[in-house]
mmCIF file of C-alpha atoms and ligand atoms in Angstrom:
data_model
loop_
_atom_site.group_PDB
_atom_site.id
_atom_site.type_symbol
_atom_site.label_atom_id
_atom_site.label_comp_id
_atom_site.label_asym_id
_atom_site.label_seq_id
_atom_site.Cartn_x
_atom_site.Cartn_y
_atom_site.Cartn_z
ATOM 1 C CA MET A 27 -0.046 -0.362 0.017
ATOM 2 C CA LYS A 28 1.287 4.126 -1.054
ATOM 3 C CA CYS A 29 1.720 6.325 1.739
ATOM 4 C CA TYR A 30 0.049 9.021 0.398
ATOM 5 C CA ARG A 31 -3.127 6.395 0.407
ATOM 6 C CA VAL A 32 -2.679 5.649 4.051
ATOM 7 C CA GLN A 33 -2.077 9.114 4.970
ATOM 8 C CA GLN A 34 -5.957 9.478 2.740
ATOM 9 C CA LEU A 35 -7.507 7.277 5.666
ATOM 10 C CA TYR A 36 -6.516 8.017 8.804
ATOM 11 C CA ASP A 37 -9.807 9.392 9.743
ATOM 12 C CA ASP A 38 -11.606 6.336 8.430
ATOM 13 C CA LEU A 39 -9.349 4.563 10.521
ATOM 14 C CA ALA A 40 -10.025 6.389 13.172
ATOM 15 C CA SER A 41 -13.814 6.015 12.729
ATOM 16 C CA GLY A 42 -14.055 2.459 12.746
ATOM 17 C CA ARG A 43 -15.428 3.476 9.610
ATOM 18 C CA LEU A 44 -12.862 1.663 7.318
ATOM 19 C CA PRO A 45 -14.403 -1.897 5.971
ATOM 20 C CA GLU A 46 -11.520 -4.925 7.098
ATOM 21 C CA PRO A 47 -9.438 -6.069 4.875
ATOM 22 C CA LEU A 48 -8.690 -2.544 3.917
ATOM 23 C CA SER A 49 -8.668 -1.775 8.120
ATOM 24 C CA ARG A 50 -5.800 -4.809 8.918
ATOM 25 C CA ASP A 51 -3.942 -3.433 5.511
ATOM 26 C CA VAL A 52 -3.684 0.180 7.319
ATOM 27 C CA ARG A 53 -2.825 -1.177 10.156
ATOM 28 C CA GLN A 54 -0.154 -3.273 8.658
ATOM 29 C CA HIS A 55 1.728 -0.435 7.058
ATOM 30 C CA LEU A 56 1.601 1.668 9.714
ATOM 31 C CA ALA A 57 3.089 -0.686 11.565
ATOM 32 C CA ASP A 58 5.572 -1.379 8.850
ATOM 33 C CA CYS A 59 6.637 1.910 7.677
ATOM 34 C CA THR A 60 8.047 4.680 9.874
ATOM 35 C CA ASP A 61 6.984 7.941 8.124
ATOM 36 C CA CYS A 62 3.871 6.851 8.280
ATOM 37 C CA ARG A 63 4.011 5.496 11.788
ATOM 38 C CA VAL A 64 5.321 9.087 13.288
ATOM 39 C CA GLN A 65 2.707 11.548 10.603
ATOM 40 C CA HIS A 66 -0.675 9.159 12.175
ATOM 41 C CA GLN A 67 0.335 9.909 15.843
ATOM 42 C CA ARG A 68 1.181 13.201 15.148
ATOM 43 C CA THR A 69 -2.463 13.794 13.337
ATOM 44 C CA GLY A 70 -3.561 12.225 16.268
ATOM 45 C CA ARG A 71 -1.830 15.105 17.916
ATOM 46 C CA LEU A 72 -2.989 17.823 16.553
ATOM 47 C CA GLN A 73 -7.092 16.648 16.139
ATOM 48 C CA ARG A 74 -7.425 16.452 20.017
ATOM 49 C CA LEU A 75 -5.299 19.961 20.002
ATOM 50 C CA LEU A 76 -7.905 21.545 17.501
ATOM 51 C CA ALA A 77 -10.850 19.655 19.031
ATOM 52 C CA LEU A 78 -10.553 21.890 22.184
ATOM 53 C CA LYS A 79 -11.112 24.725 19.942
ATOM 54 C CA ARG A 80 -14.799 23.814 20.905
ATOM 55 C CA HIS A 81 -14.061 24.788 24.768
ATOM 56 C CA GLU A 82 -13.294 28.835 22.715
ATOM 57 C CA GLN A 83 -16.956 30.324 23.993
ATOM 58 C CA PRO A 84 -18.866 33.048 23.660
ATOM 59 C CA PRO A 85 -20.093 35.227 26.731
ATOM 60 C CA ALA A 86 -23.599 33.837 28.317
ATOM 61 C CA GLY A 87 -26.204 35.166 26.994
ATOM 62 C CA TYR A 88 -24.324 36.020 23.833
ATOM 63 C CA PHE A 89 -27.306 35.265 21.636
ATOM 64 C CA ASP A 90 -29.968 36.211 23.854
ATOM 65 C CA ASN A 91 -31.302 39.542 21.738
ATOM 66 C CA PHE A 92 -29.533 36.778 18.566
ATOM 67 C CA LEU A 93 -33.469 36.502 16.627
ATOM 68 C CA THR A 94 -34.270 40.835 18.165
ATOM 69 C CA GLU A 95 -31.003 41.774 16.020
ATOM 70 C CA PHE A 96 -32.525 39.179 12.868
ATOM 71 C CA ASN A 97 -34.869 41.320 12.588
ATOM 72 C CA ALA A 98 -34.218 44.262 13.284
ATOM 73 C CA ARG A 99 -31.481 43.730 10.313
ATOM 74 C CA LEU A 100 -33.885 42.499 8.172
ATOM 75 C CA ASP A 101 -36.335 45.799 9.291
ATOM 76 C CA ALA A 102 -33.144 47.309 7.812
ATOM 77 C CA ASP A 103 -32.765 45.941 5.518
ATOM 78 C CA LEU A 104 -36.121 46.101 3.788
ATOM 79 C CA ARG A 105 -35.249 49.683 4.124
ATOM 80 C CA ARG A 106 -32.725 49.675 2.082
ATOM 81 C CA ALA A 107 -34.730 47.422 -0.314
ATOM 82 C CA GLY A 108 -37.432 48.769 -2.920
ATOM 83 C CA PHE A 109 -41.508 49.327 -2.411
ATOM 84 C CA TRP A 110 -41.893 45.897 -3.723
ATOM 85 C CA ARG A 111 -39.704 44.036 -1.723
ATOM 86 C CA ARG A 112 -42.126 45.980 1.010
ATOM 87 C CA LEU A 113 -44.625 45.162 -0.561
ATOM 88 C CA PHE A 114 -43.701 41.202 -0.844
ATOM 89 C CA ALA A 115 -42.678 40.441 3.154
ATOM 90 C CA ALA A 116 -45.303 42.969 4.523
ATOM 91 C CA ALA A 117 -47.715 40.419 3.148
ATOM 92 C CA ASP A 118 -45.406 37.590 4.628
ATOM 93 C CA LEU A 119 -44.722 36.621 0.283
ATOM 94 C CA GLU A 120 -40.894 37.777 0.493
ATOM 95 C CA PRO A 121 -39.990 34.099 0.144
ATOM 96 C CA LEU A 122 -41.346 34.655 -3.566
ATOM 97 C CA LEU A 123 -38.901 36.878 -4.443
ATOM 98 C CA SER A 124 -36.517 34.238 -5.072
ATOM 99 C CA TRP A 125 -34.322 34.447 -8.898
ATOM 100 C CA ARG A 126 -36.870 31.234 -10.010
ATOM 101 C CA TYR A 127 -40.513 33.876 -9.412
ATOM 102 C CA GLY A 128 -38.358 36.854 -10.977
ATOM 103 C CA LEU A 129 -37.290 34.886 -14.168
ATOM 104 C CA ALA A 130 -40.936 33.983 -13.962
ATOM 105 C CA THR A 131 -42.110 37.784 -13.684
ATOM 106 C CA ALA A 132 -39.564 38.346 -16.120
ATOM 107 C CA GLY A 133 -40.673 35.761 -18.324
ATOM 108 C CA CYS A 134 -44.245 36.900 -18.390
ATOM 109 C CA LEU A 135 -43.464 40.546 -18.751
ATOM 110 C CA ILE A 136 -41.551 40.297 -21.632
ATOM 111 C CA GLY A 137 -44.174 38.200 -23.405
ATOM 112 C CA ALA A 138 -46.682 41.146 -21.820
ATOM 113 C CA LEU A 139 -44.513 43.223 -23.918
ATOM 114 C CA GLY A 140 -43.623 41.226 -26.615
ATOM 115 C CA LEU A 141 -48.276 40.652 -27.439
ATOM 116 C CA LEU A 142 -48.078 44.136 -27.079
ATOM 117 C CA TRP A 143 -45.492 45.379 -29.562
ATOM 118 C CA VAL A 144 -47.066 42.712 -31.975
ATOM 119 C CA GLY A 145 -50.180 44.566 -31.817
ATOM 120 C CA LEU A 146 -48.899 48.202 -31.720
ATOM 121 C CA GLY A 147 -47.189 47.086 -34.897
ATOM 122 C CA GLN A 148 -49.961 46.242 -37.064
ATOM 123 C CA SER A 149 -52.406 48.966 -38.102
ATOM 124 C CA PRO A 150 -56.662 47.946 -37.610
ATOM 125 C CA ALA A 151 -58.591 49.924 -40.117
ATOM 126 C CA PRO A 152 -59.844 53.479 -39.152
ATOM 127 C CA GLY A 153 -62.935 53.541 -37.610
ATOM 128 C CA SER A 154 -62.180 50.192 -36.718
ATOM 129 C CA ALA A 155 -61.770 50.074 -33.301
ATOM 130 C CA THR A 156 -64.566 51.594 -32.564
ATOM 131 C CA ALA A 157 -67.126 48.567 -33.467
ATOM 132 C CA PRO A 158 -68.044 46.737 -30.683
ATOM 133 C CA ALA A 159 -67.240 43.177 -31.388
ATOM 134 C CA ALA A 160 -69.469 40.128 -30.743
ATOM 135 C CA GLY A 161 -69.149 38.115 -27.249
ATOM 136 C CA GLY A 162 -67.388 35.284 -27.351
ATOM 137 C CA GLU A 163 -63.220 36.760 -28.500
ATOM 138 C CA SER A 164 -60.429 34.752 -26.848
ATOM 139 C CA MET A 165 -59.681 38.336 -25.355
ATOM 140 C CA ILE A 166 -61.650 40.991 -23.983
ATOM 141 C CA VAL A 167 -60.455 44.715 -24.070
ATOM 142 C CA PHE A 168 -62.533 47.078 -21.845
ATOM 143 C CA ALA A 169 -62.321 51.018 -22.564
ATOM 144 C CA PRO A 170 -65.058 53.558 -21.832
ATOM 145 C CA ALA A 171 -67.010 54.047 -24.981
ATOM 146 C CA PRO A 172 -65.665 55.903 -27.546
ATOM 147 C CA ARG A 173 -66.830 59.485 -27.757
ATOM 148 C CA GLY A 174 -66.625 60.778 -31.110
ATOM 149 C CA ALA A 175 -65.237 60.834 -34.553
ATOM 150 C CA ASP A 176 -62.436 62.800 -32.578
ATOM 151 C CA ASP A 177 -61.465 60.415 -30.850
ATOM 152 C CA ASP A 178 -60.136 58.138 -33.534
ATOM 153 C CA LEU A 179 -56.376 60.398 -34.036
ATOM 154 C CA ILE A 180 -56.015 59.149 -30.661
ATOM 155 C CA ALA A 181 -57.403 55.418 -29.999
ATOM 156 C CA PRO A 182 -55.054 52.678 -29.223
ATOM 157 C CA ARG A 183 -54.065 50.827 -32.735
ATOM 158 C CA PHE A 184 -55.575 46.342 -31.636
ATOM 159 C CA GLU A 185 -55.865 44.147 -33.506
ATOM 160 C CA LEU A 186 -58.522 42.485 -31.781
ATOM 161 C CA PRO A 187 -61.554 43.799 -31.610
ATOM 162 C CA LEU A 188 -62.290 46.306 -28.061
ATOM 163 C CA ILE A 189 -66.281 44.910 -26.737
ATOM 164 C CA TYR A 190 -67.081 48.076 -24.608
ATOM 165 C CA ALA A 191 -68.314 47.852 -20.934
ATOM 166 C CA THR A 192 -71.755 49.182 -21.701
ATOM 167 C CA ASP A 193 -71.590 46.429 -24.356
ATOM 168 C CA VAL A 194 -70.774 43.794 -21.422
ATOM 169 C CA GLU A 195 -73.751 41.720 -19.505
ATOM 170 C CA PRO A 196 -73.091 41.466 -15.996
ATOM 171 C CA THR A 197 -71.239 37.209 -15.457
ATOM 172 C CA ILE A 198 -70.960 37.380 -11.761
ATOM 173 C CA SER A 199 -73.839 36.188 -9.419
ATOM 174 C CA SER A 200 -76.642 37.388 -8.848
ATOM 175 C CA ALA A 201 -76.266 37.047 -5.313
ATOM 176 C CA ARG A 202 -73.277 39.562 -5.348
ATOM 177 C CA VAL A 203 -75.149 41.868 -7.170
ATOM 178 C CA ASN A 204 -77.788 44.680 -6.432
ATOM 179 C CA PRO A 205 -79.834 44.241 -9.024
ATOM 180 C CA SER A 206 -81.453 48.015 -8.465
ATOM 181 C CA GLY A 207 -78.133 49.620 -8.121
ATOM 182 C CA PRO A 208 -77.484 52.403 -11.416
ATOM 183 C CA VAL A 209 -75.928 51.083 -14.544
ATOM 184 C CA VAL A 210 -73.002 53.258 -15.213
ATOM 185 C CA GLN A 211 -72.500 54.196 -18.904
ATOM 186 C CA GLN A 212 -68.842 56.170 -19.338
ATOM 187 C CA VAL A 213 -70.880 57.619 -22.256
ATOM 188 C CA GLY A 214 -68.507 60.655 -24.109
ATOM 189 C CA ALA A 215 -65.848 59.484 -21.130
ATOM 190 C CA THR A 216 -61.859 60.366 -23.159
ATOM 191 C CA ARG A 217 -60.831 57.371 -24.007
ATOM 192 C CA TYR A 218 -57.672 55.609 -22.230
ATOM 193 C CA VAL A 219 -54.405 55.728 -24.573
ATOM 194 C CA LEU A 220 -51.487 54.014 -23.904
ATOM 195 C CA ASP A 221 -48.849 56.576 -25.726
ATOM 196 C CA ARG A 222 -45.886 55.472 -23.928
ATOM 197 C CA ILE A 223 -44.503 52.689 -22.139
ATOM 198 C CA SER A 224 -42.523 53.355 -18.850
ATOM 199 C CA VAL A 225 -40.379 50.086 -18.409
ATOM 200 C CA THR A 226 -37.802 50.077 -15.011
ATOM 201 C CA PRO A 227 -35.506 46.770 -15.031
ATOM 202 C CA ALA A 228 -37.068 44.982 -12.699
ATOM 203 C CA ARG A 229 -33.715 44.195 -10.060
ATOM 204 C CA TYR A 230 -33.136 40.594 -8.215
ATOM 205 C CA ASP A 231 -30.860 40.764 -6.011
ATOM 206 C CA VAL A 232 -31.709 37.390 -3.842
ATOM 207 C CA SER A 233 -31.373 35.907 -7.591
ATOM 208 C CA SER A 234 -29.009 33.445 -6.550
ATOM 209 C CA VAL A 235 -27.204 32.592 -3.430
ATOM 210 C CA ASP A 236 -23.061 33.128 -4.318
ATOM 211 C CA PHE A 237 -21.330 30.595 -2.825
ATOM 212 C CA MET B 19 -51.153 50.694 7.956
ATOM 213 C CA LYS B 20 -47.672 51.259 5.953
ATOM 214 C CA LEU B 21 -46.159 48.640 4.457
ATOM 215 C CA LEU B 22 -43.225 48.793 7.229
ATOM 216 C CA ASP B 23 -45.520 49.120 10.018
ATOM 217 C CA GLN B 24 -47.063 45.882 9.230
ATOM 218 C CA PHE B 25 -44.093 44.115 8.124
ATOM 219 C CA ARG B 26 -42.720 43.952 12.204
ATOM 220 C CA THR B 27 -46.035 43.247 13.304
ATOM 221 C CA ASN B 28 -45.568 40.788 10.567
ATOM 222 C CA ARG B 29 -42.328 39.044 12.478
ATOM 223 C CA ALA B 30 -41.935 40.536 15.213
ATOM 224 C CA ALA B 31 -41.305 36.574 16.721
ATOM 225 C CA PRO B 32 -39.422 37.859 19.604
ATOM 226 C CA ALA B 33 -41.638 40.593 21.774
ATOM 227 C CA ARG B 34 -44.883 36.948 20.716
ATOM 228 C CA PRO B 35 -44.722 35.016 24.276
ATOM 229 C CA ALA B 36 -44.709 31.210 23.162
ATOM 230 C CA THR B 37 -47.956 30.598 22.269
ATOM 231 C CA GLU B 38 -48.715 26.695 22.247
ATOM 232 C CA HIS B 39 -48.533 26.466 18.362
ATOM 233 C CA THR B 40 -45.200 27.697 19.118
ATOM 234 C CA ILE B 41 -44.518 24.812 21.094
ATOM 235 C CA GLU B 42 -46.331 22.505 18.781
ATOM 236 C CA LEU B 43 -43.804 23.974 16.027
ATOM 237 C CA GLN B 44 -41.184 23.363 17.905
ATOM 238 C CA HIS B 45 -41.201 19.250 17.636
ATOM 239 C CA GLU B 46 -41.373 19.774 14.168
ATOM 240 C CA GLU B 47 -38.261 18.346 11.819
ATOM 241 C CA ASP B 48 -36.706 21.134 9.776
ATOM 242 C CA GLU B 49 -38.332 19.875 6.812
ATOM 243 C CA ALA B 50 -41.796 20.804 7.855
ATOM 244 C CA LEU B 51 -40.683 23.820 9.693
ATOM 245 C CA VAL B 52 -39.404 25.408 6.505
ATOM 246 C CA ARG B 53 -42.274 24.075 5.092
ATOM 247 C CA ARG B 54 -44.062 26.096 7.266
ATOM 248 C CA ALA B 55 -41.322 29.629 6.664
ATOM 249 C CA GLN B 56 -42.045 29.514 3.008
ATOM 250 C CA ARG B 57 -45.752 29.973 3.316
ATOM 251 C CA GLY B 58 -45.138 32.190 5.386
ATOM 252 C CA GLN B 59 -45.525 32.134 9.454
ATOM 253 C CA THR B 60 -42.257 33.558 10.285
ATOM 254 C CA ARG B 61 -42.002 31.942 14.063
ATOM 255 C CA ALA B 62 -41.475 29.262 11.816
ATOM 256 C CA PHE B 63 -38.498 30.217 10.171
ATOM 257 C CA ASP B 64 -37.221 32.305 14.257
ATOM 258 C CA LEU B 65 -37.504 28.450 15.181
ATOM 259 C CA LEU B 66 -35.053 27.887 12.140
ATOM 260 C CA ILE B 67 -32.496 30.591 13.428
ATOM 261 C CA GLU B 68 -32.738 28.988 17.293
ATOM 262 C CA ARG B 69 -31.593 25.533 15.828
ATOM 263 C CA TYR B 70 -28.609 26.465 14.598
ATOM 264 C CA LYS B 71 -27.297 29.800 15.326
ATOM 265 C CA GLU B 72 -24.845 28.642 17.917
ATOM 266 C CA ARG B 73 -23.351 26.289 15.696
ATOM 267 C CA LEU B 74 -23.290 28.435 12.668
ATOM 268 C CA TYR B 75 -21.748 31.078 15.346
ATOM 269 C CA ALA B 76 -19.236 29.065 16.259
ATOM 270 C CA THR B 77 -17.723 27.150 12.500
ATOM 271 C CA VAL B 78 -17.323 31.084 11.162
ATOM 272 C CA TYR B 79 -15.598 31.952 14.471
ATOM 273 C CA HIS B 80 -14.043 29.140 14.476
ATOM 274 C CA MET B 81 -12.973 30.502 10.538
ATOM 275 C CA THR B 82 -12.065 33.846 11.242
ATOM 276 C CA SER B 83 -11.199 33.603 14.669
ATOM 277 C CA ASN B 84 -12.868 37.058 15.511
ATOM 278 C CA ARG B 85 -16.619 37.145 17.016
ATOM 279 C CA GLU B 86 -17.883 40.475 15.709
ATOM 280 C CA ASP B 87 -16.972 39.308 12.353
ATOM 281 C CA ALA B 88 -18.477 35.820 13.095
ATOM 282 C CA HIS B 89 -21.867 37.605 14.716
ATOM 283 C CA ASP B 90 -22.211 39.620 11.476
ATOM 284 C CA LEU B 91 -21.474 36.656 9.200
ATOM 285 C CA VAL B 92 -24.273 34.740 10.814
ATOM 286 C CA GLN B 93 -26.642 37.348 11.165
ATOM 287 C CA ASP B 94 -26.195 38.019 7.399
ATOM 288 C CA THR B 95 -26.878 33.728 6.389
ATOM 289 C CA PHE B 96 -29.723 34.294 7.410
ATOM 290 C CA ILE B 97 -30.594 36.963 6.214
ATOM 291 C CA LYS B 98 -29.519 35.605 2.815
ATOM 292 C CA ALA B 99 -31.710 32.032 3.880
ATOM 293 C CA TYR B 100 -35.022 33.739 4.644
ATOM 294 C CA ARG B 101 -35.432 35.325 1.148
ATOM 295 C CA SER B 102 -33.278 32.418 -0.345
ATOM 296 C CA LEU B 103 -36.376 30.573 1.068
ATOM 297 C CA GLY B 104 -38.269 29.972 -1.586
ATOM 298 C CA SER B 105 -35.546 28.527 -4.050
ATOM 299 C CA PHE B 106 -35.527 26.363 -1.330
ATOM 300 C CA LYS B 107 -36.806 23.340 -2.853
ATOM 301 C CA GLY B 108 -35.529 20.664 -0.326
ATOM 302 C CA GLN B 109 -32.692 18.807 -2.626
ATOM 303 C CA SER B 110 -30.657 18.794 0.310
ATOM 304 C CA SER B 111 -31.553 18.819 4.177
ATOM 305 C CA PHE B 112 -31.301 22.658 5.710
ATOM 306 C CA TYR B 113 -29.115 22.234 7.604
ATOM 307 C CA THR B 114 -26.855 21.812 4.703
ATOM 308 C CA TRP B 115 -28.109 24.203 3.075
ATOM 309 C CA VAL B 116 -28.154 27.564 5.688
ATOM 310 C CA TYR B 117 -24.120 26.174 6.367
ATOM 311 C CA ARG B 118 -23.436 25.809 2.455
ATOM 312 C CA ILE B 119 -24.712 29.505 2.457
ATOM 313 C CA ALA B 120 -22.650 30.660 5.980
ATOM 314 C CA VAL B 121 -19.063 28.538 5.251
ATOM 315 C CA ASN B 122 -19.439 30.235 1.514
ATOM 316 C CA ARG B 123 -20.339 33.742 2.642
ATOM 317 C CA THR B 124 -17.553 33.808 4.328
ATOM 318 C CA ILE B 125 -15.002 32.268 2.534
ATOM 319 C CA ASN B 126 -16.090 34.635 0.506
ATOM 320 C CA PHE B 127 -16.035 38.453 3.975
ATOM 321 C CA LEU B 128 -12.065 36.674 3.722
ATOM 322 C CA LYS B 129 -11.304 36.782 -0.038
ATOM 323 C CA ARG B 130 -12.335 40.513 0.195
ATOM 324 C CA GLY B 131 -10.294 41.033 2.951
ATOM 325 C CA LYS B 132 -13.162 42.995 4.796
ATOM 326 C CA ASN B 133 -12.178 40.470 7.532
ATOM 327 C CA ARG B 134 -11.135 42.461 11.207
ATOM 328 C CA THR B 135 -7.195 42.262 11.148
ATOM 329 C CA HIS B 136 -6.547 41.415 14.981
ATOM 330 C CA HIS B 137 -7.955 38.251 16.192
ATOM 331 C CA SER B 138 -11.238 38.782 19.017
ATOM 332 C CA LEU B 139 -11.573 35.615 20.425
ATOM 333 C CA ASP B 140 -13.662 34.277 22.438
ATOM 334 C CA ASN B 141 -13.086 32.383 26.375
ATOM 335 C CA VAL B 142 -11.951 28.884 26.635
ATOM 336 C CA ASP B 143 -14.293 27.656 29.176
ATOM 337 C CA ASP B 144 -13.389 25.987 32.601
ATOM 338 C CA ALA B 145 -14.733 22.551 31.251
ATOM 339 C CA ILE B 146 -11.562 22.787 29.291
ATOM 340 C CA GLN B 147 -9.755 21.469 32.291
ATOM 341 C CA THR B 148 -11.248 18.134 33.077
ATOM 342 C CA ASP B 149 -11.304 17.290 28.853
ATOM 343 C CA PRO B 150 -8.863 13.897 29.001
ATOM 344 C CA ASP B 151 -7.599 15.662 25.131
ATOM 345 C CA PHE B 152 -6.255 18.487 27.547
ATOM 346 C CA VAL B 153 -5.018 16.355 30.282
ATOM 347 C CA GLU B 154 -3.226 14.342 27.893
ATOM 348 C CA LEU B 155 -1.948 16.950 26.209
ATOM 349 C CA MET B 156 -0.390 18.837 29.660
ATOM 350 C CA SER B 157 0.858 15.629 30.567
ATOM 351 C CA GLN B 158 3.275 15.531 27.810
ATOM 352 C CA ASP B 159 6.677 16.519 27.738
ATOM 353 C CA THR B 160 6.694 19.340 25.319
ATOM 354 C CA PRO B 161 6.998 23.288 25.544
ATOM 355 C CA ARG B 162 4.061 23.641 25.571
ATOM 356 C CA ARG B 163 2.922 23.248 29.312
ATOM 357 C CA GLU B 164 4.658 25.963 30.225
ATOM 358 C CA THR B 165 2.674 28.154 27.677
ATOM 359 C CA GLY B 166 -0.747 29.475 29.056
ATOM 360 C CA LEU B 167 -4.180 28.325 27.799
ATOM 361 C CA HIS B 168 -4.592 31.919 26.518
ATOM 362 C CA GLU B 169 -1.720 32.023 24.012
ATOM 363 C CA GLN B 170 -2.124 28.158 23.336
ATOM 364 C CA GLN B 171 -5.176 29.789 22.037
ATOM 365 C CA GLN B 172 -3.836 32.410 20.559
ATOM 366 C CA ARG B 173 -0.670 30.500 18.308
ATOM 367 C CA MET B 174 -4.202 27.886 16.854
ATOM 368 C CA ASN B 175 -5.854 30.522 15.192
ATOM 369 C CA ALA B 176 -2.699 32.460 14.579
ATOM 370 C CA ALA B 177 -2.112 29.622 12.940
ATOM 371 C CA LEU B 178 -5.395 28.470 11.304
ATOM 372 C CA GLN B 179 -5.188 31.792 9.838
ATOM 373 C CA LYS B 180 -2.635 31.248 7.837
ATOM 374 C CA LEU B 181 -4.116 28.259 6.131
ATOM 375 C CA SER B 182 -5.794 29.024 1.901
ATOM 376 C CA ASP B 183 -10.318 29.185 2.772
ATOM 377 C CA ASN B 184 -10.852 26.236 1.672
ATOM 378 C CA HIS B 185 -8.152 24.532 3.569
ATOM 379 C CA ARG B 186 -8.829 26.436 7.041
ATOM 380 C CA ALA B 187 -13.364 25.398 6.360
ATOM 381 C CA VAL B 188 -12.129 21.998 6.066
ATOM 382 C CA VAL B 189 -9.321 21.609 9.072
ATOM 383 C CA VAL B 190 -12.733 23.631 11.392
ATOM 384 C CA LEU B 191 -15.359 21.656 9.553
ATOM 385 C CA HIS B 192 -13.609 18.271 10.520
ATOM 386 C CA ASP B 193 -11.292 18.632 13.027
ATOM 387 C CA VAL B 194 -13.503 21.279 15.226
ATOM 388 C CA GLN B 195 -17.124 20.605 14.647
ATOM 389 C CA GLY B 196 -16.647 16.663 13.762
ATOM 390 C CA MET B 197 -18.487 16.876 10.223
ATOM 391 C CA THR B 198 -18.063 13.700 7.669
ATOM 392 C CA HIS B 199 -15.823 14.058 4.615
ATOM 393 C CA ALA B 200 -19.441 13.279 3.163
ATOM 394 C CA ASP B 201 -21.447 16.319 5.194
ATOM 395 C CA ILE B 202 -18.029 18.360 4.187
ATOM 396 C CA ALA B 203 -18.355 17.549 0.660
ATOM 397 C CA LYS B 204 -21.918 18.386 -0.427
ATOM 398 C CA MET B 205 -21.768 21.612 1.176
ATOM 399 C CA MET B 206 -18.229 22.794 -0.516
ATOM 400 C CA LYS B 207 -20.345 21.056 -3.262
ATOM 401 C CA CYS B 208 -17.320 19.219 -4.418
ATOM 402 C CA SER B 209 -16.139 15.415 -4.048
ATOM 403 C CA GLU B 210 -14.670 13.717 -0.523
ATOM 404 C CA GLY B 211 -11.136 12.716 -2.616
ATOM 405 C CA THR B 212 -11.016 16.849 -2.277
ATOM 406 C CA VAL B 213 -12.055 16.836 0.860
ATOM 407 C CA ARG B 214 -9.549 14.082 1.978
ATOM 408 C CA SER B 215 -6.379 16.277 0.456
ATOM 409 C CA ARG B 216 -7.568 19.091 1.404
ATOM 410 C CA LEU B 217 -7.495 18.050 5.053
ATOM 411 C CA PHE B 218 -3.844 16.678 4.366
ATOM 412 C CA TYR B 219 -2.540 18.878 2.912
ATOM 413 C CA ALA B 220 -4.016 21.261 6.169
ATOM 414 C CA ARG B 221 -2.943 19.307 8.569
ATOM 415 C CA GLN B 222 0.628 19.118 6.975
ATOM 416 C CA GLN B 223 0.747 23.147 7.087
ATOM 417 C CA LEU B 224 -0.205 22.898 10.688
ATOM 418 C CA GLN B 225 1.824 20.475 12.069
ATOM 419 C CA GLY B 226 4.563 22.839 10.372
ATOM 420 C CA LEU B 227 3.892 26.153 11.908
ATOM 421 C CA LEU B 228 3.165 24.600 15.252
ATOM 422 C CA SER B 229 6.065 22.695 15.136
ATOM 423 C CA GLU B 230 7.029 23.920 18.858
ATOM 424 C CA TYR B 231 4.559 21.006 20.049
ATOM 425 C CA TRP B 232 5.244 17.429 18.296
HETATM 426 ZN ZN1 ZN C 7 4.325 5.077 4.774
#
């Protein structure tokens, strides 16, 4: 048996984890080889010396306020963090801000922006956006009813036909709806225009555990 | 209510008395507590902190030889763990996972050279006087008999600090903390062979640095 191989097995020999034929071989080598025997003894002494470090202990009561301090630090950490982290922390959902969820959110955001980009890139025929659609479309876009032809100048260009709020029948349970309540029709209200998209890059500062 | 206030209310665990629910939680396994913490039960995470803070502190302290750094790093480790809890899928035990964070953060910290240059050592407890290893070491006819306990402690810590961070980590985890090669390998994401070889070279170096003890 090579000396180097034996020296790698000291710990297993000491802990009795070495299977029998190997254990016997190692013991035999230690009996025959002076260098390894001395090395083995020194290693044992060093390990005992190192184990004494376990007696180095912090003063009594050292950990008494550990949890309070942890909470204070987390609190201070949140103060420095942005709005979203605070929101998630308030709802106790902070673990959701991991890189997986971050990636999923970023993916959804990119997907949504992609769809919007495709939608904006294809202009419908003039006036088509003002035509109420029949029900049963896969995508329903709610918007106040148009005020007049002038609004077409600033109308958003959606490929899919719009369904106006005034055209949609309530589908929620009647038990939750007050039938005598007023029906709000925003006739003549200004059309909302999405003229600018401002995207701030999301920060995922807990995206990975830096090992 | 402001978000921060609400957050404080959510995480005001230390101020709360130990409820029946908390006492029940104390008997739960780590995995169950982790699942609860992932669902937002902060008290469950508090219990995990209580369970591991001292062991983590000891490891980091032995790696840094500085009490204040160790304290900060362990706090930092738990904050990191809490924030990364969503990504913890239980492929390893919580213990291995949180240890890995602590060891790696400590190594990164030491690499950045931000550690305090002086040692800030914990006191040696009285129990050492009756420790068989200590009694045996003192009974041997070597120069260490003449040196005081405090001086021995200083020398040992100084020698440890001369090792590379990875070598010091394996020595601390194995010879001081008593972890197995397999656990260290998992924690440090390397093979058991690497752990064995690092241990071998670290001990060789320590024997050279502490030659007056042999
Ligand atoms: Zn040999």
